[in-house]
PDB file of C-alpha atoms in Angstrom:
ATOM      1  CA  UNK C 746      15.054  -3.075  -8.978  1.00  0.00           C
ATOM      2  CA  UNK C 747      11.906  -5.030  -8.100  1.00  0.00           C
ATOM      3  CA  UNK C 748       8.899  -3.843 -10.423  1.00  0.00           C
ATOM      4  CA  UNK C 749       5.283  -4.818 -10.679  1.00  0.00           C
ATOM      5  CA  UNK C 750       2.920  -4.326 -13.837  1.00  0.00           C
ATOM      6  CA  UNK C 751      -0.710  -4.392 -13.612  1.00  0.00           C
ATOM      7  CA  UNK C 752      -3.342  -3.687 -16.552  1.00  0.00           C
ATOM      8  CA  UNK C 753      -4.464  -0.168 -16.734  1.00  0.00           C
ATOM      9  CA  UNK C 754      -7.696   0.439 -15.941  1.00  0.00           C
ATOM     10  CA  UNK C 755     -10.276   1.039 -15.471  1.00  0.00           C
ATOM     11  CA  UNK C 756     -12.077  -2.162 -15.866  1.00  0.00           C
ATOM     12  CA  UNK C 757     -16.119  -1.740 -16.258  1.00  0.00           C
ATOM     13  CA  UNK C 758     -17.855  -4.931 -15.928  1.00  0.00           C
ATOM     14  CA  UNK C 759     -21.682  -5.914 -15.252  1.00  0.00           C
ATOM     15  CA  UNK C 760     -22.884  -7.802 -11.606  1.00  0.00           C
ATOM     16  CA  UNK C 761     -21.811 -11.684 -11.577  1.00  0.00           C
ATOM     17  CA  UNK C 762     -19.359 -11.331 -14.654  1.00  0.00           C
ATOM     18  CA  UNK C 763     -16.060 -13.038 -14.371  1.00  0.00           C
ATOM     19  CA  UNK C 764     -13.106 -10.793 -13.428  1.00  0.00           C
ATOM     20  CA  UNK C 765      -9.519 -11.238 -14.273  1.00  0.00           C
ATOM     21  CA  UNK C 766      -6.986  -8.405 -13.660  1.00  0.00           C
ATOM     22  CA  UNK C 767      -3.635  -9.482 -14.707  1.00  0.00           C
ATOM     23  CA  UNK C 768      -0.246  -8.542 -12.963  1.00  0.00           C
ATOM     24  CA  UNK C 769       3.058  -9.519 -13.832  1.00  0.00           C
ATOM     25  CA  UNK C 770       6.112  -8.835 -12.015  1.00  0.00           C
ATOM     26  CA  UNK C 771      10.133  -8.711 -11.743  1.00  0.00           C
ATOM     27  CA  UNK C 772      12.157  -9.762  -8.664  1.00  0.00           C
ATOM     28  CA  UNK C 773      15.477 -11.291  -7.748  1.00  0.00           C
ATOM     29  CA  UNK C 774      14.940 -13.676  -5.613  1.00  0.00           C
ATOM     30  CA  UNK C 775      11.069 -15.424  -3.877  1.00  0.00           C
ATOM     31  CA  UNK C 776       9.572 -12.954  -3.512  1.00  0.00           C
ATOM     32  CA  UNK C 777       6.146 -13.236  -1.929  1.00  0.00           C
ATOM     33  CA  UNK C 778       3.157 -11.682  -3.455  1.00  0.00           C
ATOM     34  CA  UNK C 779      -0.276  -9.699  -2.699  1.00  0.00           C
ATOM     35  CA  UNK C 780      -3.091  -8.366  -3.710  1.00  0.00           C
ATOM     36  CA  UNK C 781      -4.912  -5.417  -2.104  1.00  0.00           C
ATOM     37  CA  UNK C 782      -7.736  -3.401  -2.268  1.00  0.00           C
ATOM     38  CA  UNK C 783      -8.748   0.052  -1.538  1.00  0.00           C
ATOM     39  CA  UNK C 784     -12.581   1.262  -1.564  1.00  0.00           C
ATOM     40  CA  UNK C 785     -13.483   4.893  -1.731  1.00  0.00           C
ATOM     41  CA  UNK C 786     -12.013   6.908   1.162  1.00  0.00           C
ATOM     42  CA  UNK C 787     -10.246   4.320   2.378  1.00  0.00           C
ATOM     43  CA  UNK C 788      -7.044   2.594   2.901  1.00  0.00           C
ATOM     44  CA  UNK C 789      -5.333  -0.335   1.347  1.00  0.00           C
ATOM     45  CA  UNK C 790      -6.701  -3.537   3.085  1.00  0.00           C
ATOM     46  CA  UNK C 791      -4.630  -7.218   1.986  1.00  0.00           C
ATOM     47  CA  UNK C 792      -7.217  -8.899  -0.007  1.00  0.00           C
ATOM     48  CA  UNK C 793      -4.754 -11.977  -0.241  1.00  0.00           C
ATOM     49  CA  UNK C 794      -1.224 -13.059  -0.522  1.00  0.00           C
ATOM     50  CA  UNK C 795       1.035 -16.099  -2.003  1.00  0.00           C
ATOM     51  CA  UNK C 796       4.588 -16.682  -0.500  1.00  0.00           C
ATOM     52  CA  UNK C 797       5.635 -19.228  -2.371  1.00  0.00           C
ATOM     53  CA  UNK C 798       5.501 -20.948  -6.138  1.00  0.00           C
ATOM     54  CA  UNK C 799       2.038 -22.754  -7.169  1.00  0.00           C
ATOM     55  CA  UNK C 800       0.628 -21.129  -3.662  1.00  0.00           C
ATOM     56  CA  UNK C 801      -3.142 -19.836  -4.362  1.00  0.00           C
ATOM     57  CA  UNK C 802      -4.506 -16.965  -2.251  1.00  0.00           C
ATOM     58  CA  UNK C 803      -7.924 -16.765  -2.048  1.00  0.00           C
ATOM     59  CA  UNK C 804     -10.670 -14.481  -0.180  1.00  0.00           C
ATOM     60  CA  UNK C 805     -13.798 -13.146  -0.321  1.00  0.00           C
ATOM     61  CA  UNK C 806     -14.124 -15.465  -3.509  1.00  0.00           C
ATOM     62  CA  UNK C 807     -11.021 -13.685  -5.394  1.00  0.00           C
ATOM     63  CA  UNK C 808      -8.027 -16.093  -6.216  1.00  0.00           C
ATOM     64  CA  UNK C 809      -4.665 -15.747  -7.170  1.00  0.00           C
ATOM     65  CA  UNK C 810      -2.043 -18.458  -8.164  1.00  0.00           C
ATOM     66  CA  UNK C 811       1.705 -17.474  -8.239  1.00  0.00           C
ATOM     67  CA  UNK C 812       3.139 -18.686 -11.194  1.00  0.00           C
ATOM     68  CA  UNK C 813       7.131 -18.337 -11.028  1.00  0.00           C
ATOM     69  CA  UNK C 814       7.142 -19.833 -14.591  1.00  0.00           C
ATOM     70  CA  UNK C 815       5.333 -16.563 -15.995  1.00  0.00           C
ATOM     71  CA  UNK C 816       6.146 -14.323 -13.294  1.00  0.00           C
ATOM     72  CA  UNK C 817       2.803 -14.065 -12.913  1.00  0.00           C
ATOM     73  CA  UNK C 818       0.034 -13.274  -9.974  1.00  0.00           C
ATOM     74  CA  UNK C 819      -3.454 -12.658 -12.038  1.00  0.00           C
ATOM     75  CA  UNK C 820      -6.136 -12.056  -9.475  1.00  0.00           C
ATOM     76  CA  UNK C 821      -9.521 -13.771 -10.510  1.00  0.00           C
ATOM     77  CA  UNK C 822     -13.590 -13.570  -9.430  1.00  0.00           C
ATOM     78  CA  UNK C 823     -15.960 -16.255 -10.789  1.00  0.00           C
ATOM     79  CA  UNK C 824     -18.920 -13.657 -10.171  1.00  0.00           C
ATOM     80  CA  UNK C 825     -17.830  -9.916  -9.165  1.00  0.00           C
ATOM     81  CA  UNK C 826     -20.663  -7.703  -7.300  1.00  0.00           C
ATOM     82  CA  UNK C 827     -21.299  -4.000  -7.238  1.00  0.00           C
ATOM     83  CA  UNK C 828     -20.028  -4.073  -3.769  1.00  0.00           C
ATOM     84  CA  UNK C 829     -16.583  -5.300  -4.900  1.00  0.00           C
ATOM     85  CA  UNK C 830     -15.774  -2.035  -7.075  1.00  0.00           C
ATOM     86  CA  UNK C 831     -12.887  -0.657  -5.964  1.00  0.00           C
ATOM     87  CA  UNK C 832      -8.984  -0.111  -7.047  1.00  0.00           C
ATOM     88  CA  UNK C 833      -6.971  -3.320  -6.617  1.00  0.00           C
ATOM     89  CA  UNK C 834      -3.126  -3.185  -6.313  1.00  0.00           C
ATOM     90  CA  UNK C 835      -1.186  -5.969  -6.965  1.00  0.00           C
ATOM     91  CA  UNK C 836       2.503  -5.757  -4.674  1.00  0.00           C
ATOM     92  CA  UNK C 837       5.550  -8.149  -4.259  1.00  0.00           C
ATOM     93  CA  UNK C 838       7.940  -8.197  -0.982  1.00  0.00           C
ATOM     94  CA  UNK C 839      11.341  -9.498  -1.541  1.00  0.00           C
ATOM     95  CA  UNK C 840      12.556  -8.295   1.573  1.00  0.00           C
ATOM     96  CA  UNK C 841      11.697  -7.362   5.240  1.00  0.00           C
ATOM     97  CA  UNK C 842      11.436  -3.645   4.710  1.00  0.00           C
ATOM     98  CA  UNK C 843       9.192  -2.647   1.976  1.00  0.00           C
ATOM     99  CA  UNK C 844       6.010  -3.730  -0.684  1.00  0.00           C
ATOM    100  CA  UNK C 845       6.702  -2.844  -4.429  1.00  0.00           C
ATOM    101  CA  UNK C 846       3.385  -1.718  -5.682  1.00  0.00           C
ATOM    102  CA  UNK C 847       1.769  -1.931  -9.194  1.00  0.00           C
ATOM    103  CA  UNK C 848       0.164   1.073 -10.357  1.00  0.00           C
ATOM    104  CA  UNK C 849      -3.249   0.077  -9.235  1.00  0.00           C
ATOM    105  CA  UNK C 850      -6.524  -1.180 -11.750  1.00  0.00           C
ATOM    106  CA  UNK C 851      -9.908   0.723 -10.862  1.00  0.00           C
ATOM    107  CA  UNK C 852     -12.835  -1.879 -10.962  1.00  0.00           C
ATOM    108  CA  UNK C 853     -16.019  -0.749 -11.860  1.00  0.00           C
ATOM    109  CA  UNK C 854     -19.324  -3.130 -11.346  1.00  0.00           C
ATOM    110  CA  UNK C 855     -22.650  -1.450 -12.459  1.00  0.00           C
ATOM    111  CA  UNK C 856     -26.093  -3.337 -11.295  1.00  0.00           C
TER     112      UNK C 856
ATOM    113  CA  UNK N 890     -10.268  -2.557  17.456  1.00  0.00           C
ATOM    114  CA  UNK N 891      -6.720  -2.509  15.686  1.00  0.00           C
ATOM    115  CA  UNK N 892      -5.961   0.566  13.540  1.00  0.00           C
ATOM    116  CA  UNK N 893      -3.563   2.820  12.083  1.00  0.00           C
ATOM    117  CA  UNK N 894      -4.495   6.236  12.901  1.00  0.00           C
ATOM    118  CA  UNK N 895      -3.403   9.303  10.831  1.00  0.00           C
ATOM    119  CA  UNK N 896      -4.170  12.592  11.149  1.00  0.00           C
ATOM    120  CA  UNK N 897      -5.631  15.474   9.915  1.00  0.00           C
ATOM    121  CA  UNK N 898      -7.622  13.580   7.111  1.00  0.00           C
ATOM    122  CA  UNK N 899      -7.345  16.561   4.923  1.00  0.00           C
ATOM    123  CA  UNK N 900      -4.920  20.023   4.827  1.00  0.00           C
ATOM    124  CA  UNK N 901      -3.836  22.691   2.567  1.00  0.00           C
ATOM    125  CA  UNK N 902      -1.174  24.547   2.935  1.00  0.00           C
ATOM    126  CA  UNK N 903       1.452  27.158   1.202  1.00  0.00           C
ATOM    127  CA  UNK N 904       4.898  26.432   0.228  1.00  0.00           C
ATOM    128  CA  UNK N 905       7.466  26.525   2.792  1.00  0.00           C
ATOM    129  CA  UNK N 906       5.057  26.135   5.676  1.00  0.00           C
ATOM    130  CA  UNK N 907       6.422  23.584   8.231  1.00  0.00           C
ATOM    131  CA  UNK N 908       3.794  20.450   8.624  1.00  0.00           C
ATOM    132  CA  UNK N 909       3.884  17.123  10.525  1.00  0.00           C
ATOM    133  CA  UNK N 910       1.342  14.347   9.634  1.00  0.00           C
ATOM    134  CA  UNK N 911       1.036  12.179  12.662  1.00  0.00           C
ATOM    135  CA  UNK N 912       0.664   8.340  12.613  1.00  0.00           C
ATOM    136  CA  UNK N 913      -0.007   5.963  15.574  1.00  0.00           C
ATOM    137  CA  UNK N 914      -0.774   2.412  15.964  1.00  0.00           C
ATOM    138  CA  UNK N 915      -2.366   0.710  18.851  1.00  0.00           C
ATOM    139  CA  UNK N 916      -0.795  -2.780  17.530  1.00  0.00           C
ATOM    140  CA  UNK N 917       2.475  -2.874  19.624  1.00  0.00           C
ATOM    141  CA  UNK N 918       4.073  -3.256  15.227  1.00  0.00           C
ATOM    142  CA  UNK N 919       7.720  -3.012  15.210  1.00  0.00           C
ATOM    143  CA  UNK N 920       7.557  -2.072  11.362  1.00  0.00           C
ATOM    144  CA  UNK N 921       5.946   1.082  10.038  1.00  0.00           C
ATOM    145  CA  UNK N 922       6.144   3.069   6.546  1.00  0.00           C
ATOM    146  CA  UNK N 923       4.817   5.992   4.868  1.00  0.00           C
ATOM    147  CA  UNK N 924       3.872   6.139   1.077  1.00  0.00           C
ATOM    148  CA  UNK N 925       2.439   8.502  -1.299  1.00  0.00           C
ATOM    149  CA  UNK N 926      -0.177   7.582  -3.613  1.00  0.00           C
ATOM    150  CA  UNK N 927      -0.416   9.581  -7.126  1.00  0.00           C
ATOM    151  CA  UNK N 928      -2.867   9.084 -10.045  1.00  0.00           C
ATOM    152  CA  UNK N 929      -0.915   6.695 -12.647  1.00  0.00           C
ATOM    153  CA  UNK N 930       1.903   6.520 -10.313  1.00  0.00           C
ATOM    154  CA  UNK N 931       0.282   4.010  -7.711  1.00  0.00           C
ATOM    155  CA  UNK N 932       2.261   3.703  -4.215  1.00  0.00           C
ATOM    156  CA  UNK N 933       5.765   4.898  -3.393  1.00  0.00           C
ATOM    157  CA  UNK N 934       7.545   4.670  -0.213  1.00  0.00           C
ATOM    158  CA  UNK N 935       8.755   7.369   1.073  1.00  0.00           C
ATOM    159  CA  UNK N 936      10.261   6.564   4.482  1.00  0.00           C
ATOM    160  CA  UNK N 937      10.285   3.374   6.539  1.00  0.00           C
ATOM    161  CA  UNK N 938      10.849   1.911  10.166  1.00  0.00           C
ATOM    162  CA  UNK N 939      11.757  -0.824  11.823  1.00  0.00           C
ATOM    163  CA  UNK N 940      11.606  -0.091  14.937  1.00  0.00           C
ATOM    164  CA  UNK N 941      12.325   2.549  17.662  1.00  0.00           C
ATOM    165  CA  UNK N 942      15.099   4.743  16.271  1.00  0.00           C
ATOM    166  CA  UNK N 943      15.286   2.960  13.394  1.00  0.00           C
ATOM    167  CA  UNK N 944      14.621   4.667  10.276  1.00  0.00           C
ATOM    168  CA  UNK N 945      15.723   4.440   6.339  1.00  0.00           C
ATOM    169  CA  UNK N 946      14.686   5.847   3.275  1.00  0.00           C
ATOM    170  CA  UNK N 947      12.291   4.196   0.790  1.00  0.00           C
ATOM    171  CA  UNK N 948      12.458   5.154  -2.908  1.00  0.00           C
ATOM    172  CA  UNK N 949      11.116   9.229  -2.838  1.00  0.00           C
ATOM    173  CA  UNK N 950      12.394  10.477   0.419  1.00  0.00           C
ATOM    174  CA  UNK N 951      13.631  13.681  -0.781  1.00  0.00           C
ATOM    175  CA  UNK N 952      11.897  17.029   0.789  1.00  0.00           C
ATOM    176  CA  UNK N 953      10.796  14.344   4.126  1.00  0.00           C
ATOM    177  CA  UNK N 954      11.900  13.849   7.342  1.00  0.00           C
ATOM    178  CA  UNK N 955      10.732  11.154   9.576  1.00  0.00           C
ATOM    179  CA  UNK N 956      11.004  10.258  13.627  1.00  0.00           C
ATOM    180  CA  UNK N 957      10.715   7.018  15.795  1.00  0.00           C
ATOM    181  CA  UNK N 958      11.265   7.846  18.973  1.00  0.00           C
ATOM    182  CA  UNK N 959       8.372   5.299  20.478  1.00  0.00           C
ATOM    183  CA  UNK N 960       7.180   2.339  18.691  1.00  0.00           C
ATOM    184  CA  UNK N 961       3.259   3.524  18.371  1.00  0.00           C
ATOM    185  CA  UNK N 962       4.216   6.750  16.713  1.00  0.00           C
ATOM    186  CA  UNK N 963       5.372   7.496  13.557  1.00  0.00           C
ATOM    187  CA  UNK N 964       5.398  10.990  12.317  1.00  0.00           C
ATOM    188  CA  UNK N 965       6.376  12.445   8.738  1.00  0.00           C
ATOM    189  CA  UNK N 966       7.181  16.390   8.762  1.00  0.00           C
ATOM    190  CA  UNK N 967       8.052  18.078   5.626  1.00  0.00           C
ATOM    191  CA  UNK N 968      10.100  20.993   6.202  1.00  0.00           C
ATOM    192  CA  UNK N 969       9.649  23.516   3.282  1.00  0.00           C
ATOM    193  CA  UNK N 970       6.396  21.907   1.338  1.00  0.00           C
ATOM    194  CA  UNK N 971       6.636  22.182  -2.369  1.00  0.00           C
ATOM    195  CA  UNK N 972       3.342  22.123  -4.601  1.00  0.00           C
ATOM    196  CA  UNK N 973       5.170  18.880  -5.493  1.00  0.00           C
ATOM    197  CA  UNK N 974       4.338  16.909  -2.684  1.00  0.00           C
ATOM    198  CA  UNK N 975       0.400  17.447  -2.749  1.00  0.00           C
ATOM    199  CA  UNK N 976      -0.266  13.944  -2.608  1.00  0.00           C
ATOM    200  CA  UNK N 977      -2.454  11.736  -0.746  1.00  0.00           C
ATOM    201  CA  UNK N 978      -0.196   9.716   2.002  1.00  0.00           C
ATOM    202  CA  UNK N 979      -0.833   6.711   4.233  1.00  0.00           C
ATOM    203  CA  UNK N 980       1.337   5.344   6.803  1.00  0.00           C
ATOM    204  CA  UNK N 981       1.195   1.567   7.300  1.00  0.00           C
ATOM    205  CA  UNK N 982       2.284  -0.944  10.101  1.00  0.00           C
ATOM    206  CA  UNK N 983       3.211  -4.718  10.499  1.00  0.00           C
ATOM    207  CA  UNK N 984       4.446  -6.874  12.977  1.00  0.00           C
ATOM    208  CA  UNK N 985       7.840  -8.746  13.547  1.00  0.00           C
ATOM    209  CA  UNK N 986       7.619 -10.391  10.292  1.00  0.00           C
ATOM    210  CA  UNK N 987       7.777  -7.396   8.450  1.00  0.00           C
ATOM    211  CA  UNK N 988       6.438  -6.353   4.979  1.00  0.00           C
ATOM    212  CA  UNK N 989       7.471 -10.102   3.386  1.00  0.00           C
ATOM    213  CA  UNK N 990       5.246 -12.452   5.382  1.00  0.00           C
ATOM    214  CA  UNK N 991       2.646 -10.082   7.267  1.00  0.00           C
ATOM    215  CA  UNK N 992      -0.128  -8.004   5.972  1.00  0.00           C
ATOM    216  CA  UNK N 993       0.487  -4.363   6.219  1.00  0.00           C
ATOM    217  CA  UNK N 994      -2.452  -2.277   8.270  1.00  0.00           C
ATOM    218  CA  UNK N 995      -3.049   0.742   6.600  1.00  0.00           C
ATOM    219  CA  UNK N 996      -4.423   4.208   7.960  1.00  0.00           C
ATOM    220  CA  UNK N 997      -7.296   5.947   6.193  1.00  0.00           C
ATOM    221  CA  UNK N 998      -5.140   8.679   3.957  1.00  0.00           C
ATOM    222  CA  UNK N 999      -3.824  12.253   4.603  1.00  0.00           C
ATOM    223  CA  UNK N1000      -5.032  14.319   1.729  1.00  0.00           C
ATOM    224  CA  UNK N1001      -2.383  17.210   1.079  1.00  0.00           C
ATOM    225  CA  UNK N1002      -2.754  20.165  -1.272  1.00  0.00           C
ATOM    226  CA  UNK N1003       0.413  22.847  -1.259  1.00  0.00           C
ATOM    227  CA  UNK N1004      -0.520  25.818  -2.801  1.00  0.00           C
TER     228      UNK N1004
END
């Protein structure tokens, strides 16, 4: 079945550091790929998405590129802020009915 | 304001006492879904609905029921809760494109504790 593997956290960074959160997937067909973010005490929000190979999703300074050859969708940001502290979920959808989520990676950014 | 509203936000109950967690969306979305979030396991889908009167099982449906009598509402029912259903629950909805092409809108979550 479909699956998503994320790097375990927490990831601890200082403000303005470079961020990478690794995500790889296993799926049949050509899934759409997503990053969702969950701030403390809130529900998940879509951060960015890519629907086909080589697409780059971007939002709020975050980027991720759909790499079919390596089945990856790594999240990057050039300079993190304290306000980026949250849990980040990589997800894929191979059909209408559901998203398959990774286990989540907690990011902690200190001033 | 477009939103998914879940109630209650927190719920403590005892084993075997039936409960319902409500979910309502104001975006006229066809698709609605329930997830549970557990430490180290991420989010797992319980049930989903593609439209009124159409529901189907997700990955972890045991011990749960749902109904979709109106487009805006998708309640989650625990007929006889057990401690292993202690979890953080999220309702989500999206439009005609479904989970593949549309972003999911999530509620703020319901923290359930079953003693």
